[in-house]
Amino acid sequence: MSYQLGTECVQGGYTPGNGEPRQIPIVQSTTFKYESGTEMGKLFDLEAPGYFYTRLQNPTNDYVAAKICALEGGTAAMLTSSGQAANFFALFNIAGCGDHIVASSSIYGGTFNLISVTMAKMGIETTFVSPDCTDAELDAAFRPNTKAVFGETIANPALTVLDIEQFARAAHAHGVPLIVDNTFATPVNCRPFEWGADIVTHSTTKYMDGHGAAVGGAIVDSGRFDWMAHAEKFPGLCTPDESYHGITYAEKFGKEGAFITKCTAQLMRDFGSIQSPQHAFYLNLGLESLHVRMKRHCENGQAVAEYLQSHPKVERVHYCGLPGDPYYARAMKYLPNGSCGVVSFELKGGREAAETFMNALRLAAIETHVADARTCCLNPASTTHRQMTDEQLKAAGVPAGLVRMSCGLEDAQDLIADIAQALEKI
Ligand SMILES: *Cc1c(COP(=O)(O)O)cnc(C)c1O
């Protein structure tokens, strides 16, 4: 039986039996006991399901991964120690030395570094394309060794909206999957699989946790990409894995399970970027109210964006829920119920105005974080992009006076009053 999204947020992933704990148990154990070596051997060969070591899998994590899987409408999912680990695993599971990736240029800075610097050192090249590229420009980015296409539903921090259907069409025309980082939208506001994406990733650190409590990530497989139909591109999934007695993942686990099984059995085994069961428990507490909280984050984001838009000291507001925003039409298609609580805006008066404004805020805290229950903000020019000149900042799309504000769950009236008094100080 499948339920509505809110019901899955509250009850998905774990159904206790008679007399069992109502809340998901935290299995705080590194290892698991077996009656015989033969039985445990079957687990090592992936011949039987079960747990043997928490570096690879843990029951608490699997309850929470199953909930996220249900929310996204996927067939298999896993938790990782961070969003960075989720994106690295999702890409490295199918791309290795000598391979190539096509990625939207409008993505999280950490992911941009991961792909353009660290994965490049591993021999994986990337071509970045604008999220607003034409079909022809997108097509031209592919090479014979391209293994995946990557983008973010709503990009952090640029707040561009990805045309998921366009990117999926191009990926599939070239026989590769589309991987979408759905962190900012969450499955409450967008389910990328419904628009053709094949794999979804999350930094659960953001809205899914939602309380600034635990760093984490997740990967979900739609179960729809036919690896075997493109076997020559994906030898890791479509030829025998000698480290597991010659198992061919795409044969043994099918389209529905091959990707996550390989990712767990090989990458989690070898890199060990597992989420701790305690963090998974915190994440689940956040997920239980995700559908209620997202609505409020979006209402606050919309109210703050509308207020800022009409303020004389504000040069420009970026929020896809505003009718004048370049991404409004795309947001109406992919995010009809709301986007997220993050708004960015440029103050007249540049870096100095931004600094005066932020120092005057009382409710909104200065933090390098977003998607928290508590409103926070950041001026990239004086923090994350500090080494850049005003000209370089402009070219990078983060002018010196830009402030990124993540609207929390407070009352919009108080947030706007706080912003109003701070704007007066400029
Ligand atoms: C924060 C973030 C990440 C990285 O996640 P961590 O949990 O901090 O490792 C990846 N993608 C997006 C869109 C993010 O906002």
Coordinates of C-alpha atoms and ligand atoms in Angstrom, one line a residue:
M1 CA 0.0 0.0 0.0
S2 CA 1.3 3.4 -0.8
Y3 CA 0.5 6.6 1.1
Q4 CA 0.5 10.3 0.5
L5 CA 3.8 12.1 1.0
G6 CA 3.0 13.5 4.5
T7 CA 2.1 10.0 5.8
E8 CA 5.3 8.6 4.4
C9 CA 7.3 11.4 6.1
V10 CA 5.7 10.4 9.4
Q11 CA 5.5 6.6 9.2
G12 CA 7.5 5.5 6.1
G13 CA 10.5 3.1 6.3
Y14 CA 9.8 1.4 9.6
T15 CA 6.7 -0.6 10.8
P16 CA 7.2 -2.1 14.2
G17 CA 5.9 -5.6 14.9
N18 CA 4.0 -6.6 18.0
G19 CA 5.7 -5.3 21.2
E20 CA 8.6 -3.7 19.2
P21 CA 9.7 -0.1 19.8
R22 CA 7.4 2.6 18.3
Q23 CA 10.3 4.8 17.4
I24 CA 13.1 3.4 15.2
P25 CA 15.7 1.7 17.3
I26 CA 19.3 3.0 17.2
V27 CA 21.3 -0.1 16.6
Q28 CA 24.5 1.2 18.3
S29 CA 26.6 -1.8 17.3
T30 CA 29.6 -2.0 15.0
T31 CA 29.1 -5.7 14.4
F32 CA 26.5 -8.5 14.3
K33 CA 26.6 -12.1 15.6
Y34 CA 26.2 -15.3 13.5
E35 CA 25.8 -19.0 14.5
S36 CA 28.2 -20.2 11.8
G37 CA 30.9 -19.0 9.5
T38 CA 29.0 -20.4 6.6
E39 CA 26.0 -18.2 7.3
M40 CA 28.2 -15.1 7.6
G41 CA 30.1 -16.2 4.4
K42 CA 26.8 -16.0 2.5
L43 CA 26.5 -12.3 3.5
F44 CA 30.0 -11.6 2.3
D45 CA 29.1 -13.1 -1.1
L46 CA 25.9 -11.1 -1.2
E47 CA 24.1 -14.5 -1.4
A48 CA 21.9 -13.6 1.6
P49 CA 20.6 -10.2 3.0
G50 CA 21.8 -9.2 6.4
Y51 CA 24.2 -7.1 8.4
F52 CA 27.8 -7.9 9.4
Y53 CA 29.6 -4.6 9.9
T54 CA 28.3 -1.0 10.3
R55 CA 31.0 0.4 8.0
L56 CA 28.8 -1.0 5.2
Q57 CA 25.3 -1.1 6.5
N58 CA 23.3 -0.7 9.7
P59 CA 19.5 -1.4 10.3
T60 CA 18.8 2.2 11.7
N61 CA 20.3 3.7 8.5
D62 CA 18.3 1.3 6.4
Y63 CA 15.0 2.3 8.0
V64 CA 15.7 6.0 7.3
A65 CA 17.0 5.3 3.8
A66 CA 13.8 3.3 3.1
K67 CA 11.7 6.4 4.2
I68 CA 13.7 8.7 1.9
C69 CA 13.3 6.1 -0.9
A70 CA 9.5 6.1 -0.5
L71 CA 9.4 9.9 -0.4
E72 CA 11.3 10.1 -3.7
G73 CA 9.4 7.2 -5.3
G74 CA 12.6 5.1 -5.8
T75 CA 13.4 1.4 -5.6
A76 CA 16.6 1.5 -3.4
A77 CA 18.4 4.0 -1.2
M78 CA 21.4 4.4 1.1
L79 CA 22.6 7.0 3.6
T80 CA 26.1 8.5 3.5
S81 CA 28.1 10.5 6.1
S82 CA 27.5 13.8 4.2
G83 CA 26.0 15.3 1.1
Q84 CA 29.5 15.5 -0.3
A85 CA 29.9 11.7 0.1
A86 CA 26.5 11.1 -1.5
N87 CA 27.4 13.1 -4.7
F88 CA 30.9 11.6 -4.9
F89 CA 29.5 8.0 -4.5
A90 CA 26.7 8.6 -7.0
L91 CA 29.2 9.7 -9.6
F92 CA 32.1 7.5 -8.8
N93 CA 29.8 4.4 -8.8
I94 CA 29.6 4.7 -12.6
A95 CA 32.5 7.0 -13.7
G96 CA 36.2 6.1 -13.2
C97 CA 39.6 7.1 -14.6
G98 CA 39.3 8.0 -18.3
D99 CA 35.6 8.8 -18.0
H100 CA 33.8 12.1 -18.4
I101 CA 30.8 13.8 -16.8
V102 CA 28.5 16.6 -18.0
A103 CA 27.4 18.9 -15.2
S104 CA 25.4 22.1 -14.8
S105 CA 27.7 24.9 -13.9
S106 CA 25.1 26.2 -11.4
I107 CA 25.8 23.9 -8.5
Y108 CA 26.9 23.9 -4.8
G109 CA 30.5 25.2 -4.4
G110 CA 31.6 22.0 -2.6
T111 CA 30.3 19.8 -5.4
F112 CA 32.0 22.1 -8.0
N113 CA 35.3 21.6 -6.2
L114 CA 34.7 17.9 -5.8
I115 CA 34.1 17.4 -9.5
S116 CA 36.4 20.0 -11.0
V117 CA 39.4 19.5 -8.8
T118 CA 39.4 16.3 -6.8
M119 CA 37.7 14.0 -9.3
A120 CA 39.8 15.5 -12.1
K121 CA 42.9 14.3 -10.1
M122 CA 41.3 10.8 -10.3
G123 CA 41.2 11.1 -14.1
I124 CA 37.5 12.0 -14.5
E125 CA 36.9 15.1 -16.7
T126 CA 33.9 17.3 -16.5
T127 CA 32.3 19.6 -19.0
F128 CA 30.2 22.3 -17.3
V129 CA 27.1 23.7 -19.1
S130 CA 24.8 26.6 -18.2
P131 CA 21.5 25.5 -16.7
D132 CA 20.0 27.7 -19.4
C133 CA 21.8 26.1 -22.3
T134 CA 20.1 25.2 -25.5
D135 CA 19.5 21.5 -26.6
A136 CA 22.3 21.9 -29.1
E137 CA 24.8 23.3 -26.5
L138 CA 23.9 20.5 -24.1
D139 CA 24.3 17.9 -26.9
A140 CA 27.7 19.3 -27.8
A141 CA 29.0 18.7 -24.2
F142 CA 28.8 14.9 -24.5
R143 CA 31.8 12.7 -25.5
P144 CA 31.9 8.9 -26.2
N145 CA 33.3 8.4 -22.7
T146 CA 30.5 10.4 -20.9
K147 CA 29.0 8.4 -18.1
A148 CA 26.6 10.7 -16.3
V149 CA 24.8 14.1 -16.3
F150 CA 24.6 16.0 -13.1
G151 CA 22.6 19.0 -11.9
E152 CA 20.7 20.5 -8.9
T153 CA 16.9 21.0 -8.9
I154 CA 17.3 24.4 -7.2
A155 CA 21.0 25.3 -7.1
N156 CA 22.8 26.4 -4.0
P157 CA 23.4 29.4 -3.8
A158 CA 22.5 30.7 -7.3
L159 CA 18.8 29.6 -6.9
T160 CA 18.6 28.6 -10.6
V161 CA 16.0 26.0 -11.4
L162 CA 17.1 23.0 -13.5
D163 CA 15.0 22.0 -16.6
I164 CA 15.0 18.4 -15.5
E165 CA 13.2 17.1 -18.5
Q166 CA 15.6 18.7 -20.9
F167 CA 18.7 17.3 -19.1
A168 CA 17.1 13.9 -18.8
R169 CA 16.3 13.8 -22.5
A170 CA 19.9 14.6 -23.4
A171 CA 21.3 12.1 -20.9
H172 CA 19.1 9.3 -22.2
A173 CA 19.8 10.2 -25.9
H174 CA 23.5 9.5 -25.0
G175 CA 22.7 6.3 -23.0
V176 CA 23.7 7.7 -19.6
P177 CA 21.7 8.5 -16.4
L178 CA 20.8 11.9 -15.0
I179 CA 21.8 12.4 -11.4
V180 CA 19.9 15.2 -9.6
D181 CA 20.9 16.7 -6.3
N182 CA 17.4 17.5 -4.8
T183 CA 18.6 19.0 -1.5
F184 CA 16.9 22.4 -1.7
A185 CA 13.6 21.3 -3.1
T186 CA 13.2 18.1 -1.1
P187 CA 10.7 15.4 -2.3
V188 CA 8.0 17.5 -0.7
N189 CA 8.3 20.2 -3.5
C190 CA 9.8 18.2 -6.4
R191 CA 10.3 14.5 -7.2
P192 CA 12.9 14.5 -10.0
F193 CA 12.1 10.8 -10.9
E194 CA 8.7 12.0 -12.2
W195 CA 10.5 14.2 -14.7
G196 CA 13.0 11.6 -15.9
A197 CA 15.9 11.8 -13.5
D198 CA 17.5 8.4 -12.7
I199 CA 19.4 8.9 -9.5
V200 CA 18.7 11.5 -6.8
T201 CA 21.1 12.7 -4.1
H202 CA 20.6 14.7 -1.0
S203 CA 22.6 16.6 1.6
T204 CA 20.3 15.6 4.4
T205 CA 22.1 18.2 6.5
K206 CA 19.8 20.8 5.1
Y207 CA 15.9 20.6 5.1
M208 CA 15.6 16.9 5.8
D209 CA 17.4 17.2 9.1
G210 CA 16.2 20.8 9.2
H211 CA 17.4 21.6 12.8
G212 CA 21.2 22.1 12.2
A213 CA 21.8 18.9 14.2
A214 CA 23.5 16.3 12.0
V215 CA 25.6 16.2 8.8
G216 CA 24.5 13.5 6.4
G217 CA 23.6 12.5 2.8
A218 CA 21.5 10.1 0.8
I219 CA 21.4 8.4 -2.6
V220 CA 18.2 7.1 -4.1
D221 CA 17.8 5.0 -7.3
S222 CA 14.7 5.3 -9.5
G223 CA 15.3 1.7 -10.7
R224 CA 14.5 2.7 -14.2
F225 CA 17.9 3.1 -15.9
D226 CA 18.7 0.0 -18.0
W227 CA 22.4 -0.6 -17.3
M228 CA 22.5 -3.8 -19.4
A229 CA 21.1 -1.9 -22.5
H230 CA 24.3 0.2 -22.3
A231 CA 26.6 -2.5 -20.9
E232 CA 29.7 -1.3 -22.7
K233 CA 29.5 2.0 -20.9
F234 CA 29.0 0.6 -17.4
P235 CA 31.4 -2.4 -17.0
G236 CA 31.3 -2.0 -13.2
L237 CA 27.6 -2.9 -13.1
C238 CA 27.5 -5.2 -16.1
T239 CA 30.6 -7.4 -15.8
P240 CA 31.6 -9.8 -13.0
D241 CA 33.0 -8.2 -9.8
E242 CA 35.9 -10.4 -8.8
S243 CA 35.8 -8.9 -5.2
Y244 CA 32.4 -10.6 -4.8
H245 CA 32.9 -14.0 -6.4
G246 CA 32.1 -12.8 -9.9
I247 CA 28.7 -11.3 -9.2
T248 CA 27.3 -9.1 -12.0
Y249 CA 25.3 -6.5 -10.2
A250 CA 22.9 -5.6 -13.0
E251 CA 22.1 -9.3 -13.6
K252 CA 21.8 -10.4 -10.0
F253 CA 20.0 -7.3 -8.6
G254 CA 18.3 -6.0 -11.7
K255 CA 17.6 -2.4 -12.6
E256 CA 15.9 -1.8 -9.3
G257 CA 18.8 -2.8 -7.0
A258 CA 22.1 -2.9 -8.9
F259 CA 23.2 0.7 -8.4
I260 CA 22.7 0.9 -4.6
T261 CA 24.0 -2.6 -4.0
K262 CA 27.3 -1.9 -5.9
C263 CA 27.6 1.5 -4.2
T264 CA 27.2 -0.2 -0.8
A265 CA 29.3 -3.3 -1.5
Q266 CA 32.2 -1.6 -3.2
L267 CA 32.3 2.1 -2.3
M268 CA 31.0 2.0 1.2
R269 CA 33.2 -1.0 1.9
D270 CA 36.3 0.7 0.5
F271 CA 35.7 4.4 1.6
G272 CA 33.6 3.8 4.7
S273 CA 31.7 7.1 4.5
I274 CA 28.8 5.7 6.5
Q275 CA 26.3 7.9 8.5
S276 CA 26.3 7.0 12.2
P277 CA 23.1 5.3 13.3
Q278 CA 22.7 8.1 15.9
H279 CA 22.7 10.7 13.1
A280 CA 20.2 8.6 11.1
F281 CA 17.9 8.7 14.1
Y282 CA 18.2 12.5 14.3
L283 CA 17.6 12.7 10.5
N284 CA 14.4 10.6 11.0
L285 CA 13.1 13.0 13.6
G286 CA 13.6 15.8 11.0
L287 CA 11.9 13.8 8.3
E288 CA 8.8 13.2 10.4
S289 CA 7.9 16.9 10.0
L290 CA 9.5 17.7 6.6
H291 CA 6.2 18.2 4.8
V292 CA 4.9 20.6 7.5
R293 CA 8.2 22.5 7.8
M294 CA 8.7 22.9 4.0
K295 CA 5.4 24.7 3.7
R296 CA 6.4 27.2 6.3
H297 CA 9.9 27.7 5.0
C298 CA 8.4 28.5 1.5
E299 CA 5.8 30.9 3.0
N300 CA 8.5 32.8 4.9
G301 CA 10.8 32.8 1.8
Q302 CA 8.0 34.2 -0.4
A303 CA 7.0 36.8 2.2
V304 CA 10.6 38.0 2.7
A305 CA 11.3 38.0 -1.1
E306 CA 8.2 40.1 -1.7
Y307 CA 9.1 42.6 1.0
L308 CA 12.7 42.9 -0.3
Q309 CA 11.6 43.4 -3.9
S310 CA 9.7 46.5 -3.0
H311 CA 12.4 48.0 -0.8
P312 CA 14.4 51.0 -2.2
K313 CA 17.7 49.9 -0.7
V314 CA 17.5 46.6 -2.6
E315 CA 18.9 46.3 -6.1
R316 CA 17.7 42.9 -7.0
V317 CA 16.0 39.8 -5.5
H318 CA 16.6 36.2 -6.6
Y319 CA 13.7 33.9 -5.7
C320 CA 11.9 31.7 -8.2
G321 CA 8.6 32.3 -6.5
L322 CA 8.6 35.9 -7.7
P323 CA 6.7 36.4 -11.0
G324 CA 9.6 38.6 -12.3
D325 CA 12.3 36.0 -11.6
P326 CA 14.0 34.4 -14.7
Y327 CA 13.2 31.0 -13.2
Y328 CA 9.6 31.7 -12.4
A329 CA 8.1 29.7 -15.3
R330 CA 10.3 26.7 -14.6
A331 CA 9.4 26.9 -10.9
M332 CA 5.7 26.9 -11.8
K333 CA 6.3 23.7 -13.8
Y334 CA 8.7 21.8 -11.4
L335 CA 7.9 23.4 -8.1
P336 CA 4.2 24.3 -8.2
N337 CA 3.8 24.0 -4.4
G338 CA 6.8 26.1 -3.5
S339 CA 10.6 26.0 -3.9
C340 CA 12.5 26.6 -0.6
G341 CA 13.2 29.1 2.1
V342 CA 16.4 30.5 0.6
V343 CA 16.3 34.0 -0.9
S344 CA 19.3 35.9 -2.2
F345 CA 19.3 39.7 -2.8
E346 CA 21.7 42.4 -3.8
L347 CA 21.9 45.5 -1.7
K348 CA 22.6 48.9 -3.2
G349 CA 26.0 50.0 -1.7
G350 CA 27.9 46.7 -2.2
R351 CA 30.1 45.0 0.4
E352 CA 29.8 47.8 2.9
A353 CA 26.0 47.9 2.9
A354 CA 25.9 44.1 3.2
E355 CA 28.2 44.2 6.2
T356 CA 26.2 47.0 7.9
F357 CA 22.9 45.2 7.2
M358 CA 24.1 41.9 8.5
N359 CA 25.7 43.2 11.7
A360 CA 22.4 45.0 12.5
L361 CA 20.2 41.8 12.2
R362 CA 19.0 40.5 15.6
L363 CA 17.0 37.3 14.6
A364 CA 18.9 36.2 11.5
A365 CA 22.3 34.8 12.5
I366 CA 25.4 35.0 10.4
E367 CA 26.3 31.4 9.5
T368 CA 27.7 29.3 6.6
H369 CA 24.5 27.1 6.7
V370 CA 21.1 27.1 5.1
A371 CA 17.8 25.2 5.5
D372 CA 17.7 25.5 9.3
A373 CA 14.7 26.0 11.5
R374 CA 16.4 29.3 12.6
T375 CA 16.9 32.0 10.0
C376 CA 20.5 32.6 9.0
C377 CA 22.4 34.6 6.4
L378 CA 25.7 35.1 4.7
N379 CA 27.5 37.7 2.6
P380 CA 29.6 35.6 0.2
A381 CA 31.9 38.6 -0.6
S382 CA 33.1 38.9 3.0
T383 CA 33.2 35.2 3.8
T384 CA 33.1 32.2 1.4
H385 CA 34.3 34.3 -1.6
R386 CA 36.5 36.6 0.4
Q387 CA 39.6 36.2 -1.8
M388 CA 37.9 37.6 -4.9
T389 CA 37.9 41.2 -6.1
D390 CA 34.7 43.1 -6.8
E391 CA 35.1 42.5 -10.5
Q392 CA 35.7 38.7 -10.0
L393 CA 32.7 38.5 -7.8
K394 CA 30.5 40.1 -10.4
A395 CA 31.7 37.7 -13.0
A396 CA 31.0 34.8 -10.7
G397 CA 27.4 35.9 -10.3
V398 CA 27.9 36.9 -6.6
P399 CA 28.2 40.7 -6.5
A400 CA 29.8 42.2 -3.4
G401 CA 26.4 43.4 -2.0
L402 CA 24.8 39.9 -2.3
V403 CA 23.2 38.5 0.8
R404 CA 21.9 34.9 0.9
M405 CA 19.2 34.5 3.5
S406 CA 17.8 31.2 4.6
C407 CA 14.4 31.8 6.0
G408 CA 13.6 29.6 9.0
L409 CA 10.4 28.7 10.7
E410 CA 9.9 31.8 12.7
D411 CA 6.9 34.2 12.1
A412 CA 7.3 36.1 8.9
Q413 CA 6.2 39.3 10.6
D414 CA 9.2 39.1 12.9
L415 CA 11.6 38.3 10.2
I416 CA 10.5 41.2 8.1
A417 CA 10.6 43.6 11.0
D418 CA 14.2 42.4 11.7
I419 CA 15.1 43.0 8.0
A420 CA 13.4 46.4 8.0
Q421 CA 15.3 47.7 11.0
A422 CA 18.6 46.4 9.6
L423 CA 18.0 48.0 6.2
E424 CA 17.4 51.3 8.0
K425 CA 21.0 51.2 9.4
I426 CA 22.5 51.3 5.9
Ligands
LIG1 C1 25.3 21.5 1.4 C2 25.1 20.9 0.1 C3 25.9 19.8 -0.3 C4 26.9 19.2 0.6 O1 26.4 18.6 1.7 P1 27.1 18.3 3.1 O2 26.1 17.6 3.8 O3 27.5 19.6 3.6 O4 28.3 17.5 2.8 C5 25.6 19.2 -1.5 N1 24.7 19.8 -2.4 C6 23.9 20.8 -2.0 C7 22.9 21.3 -2.9 C8 24.1 21.4 -0.8 O5 23.3 22.5 -0.4

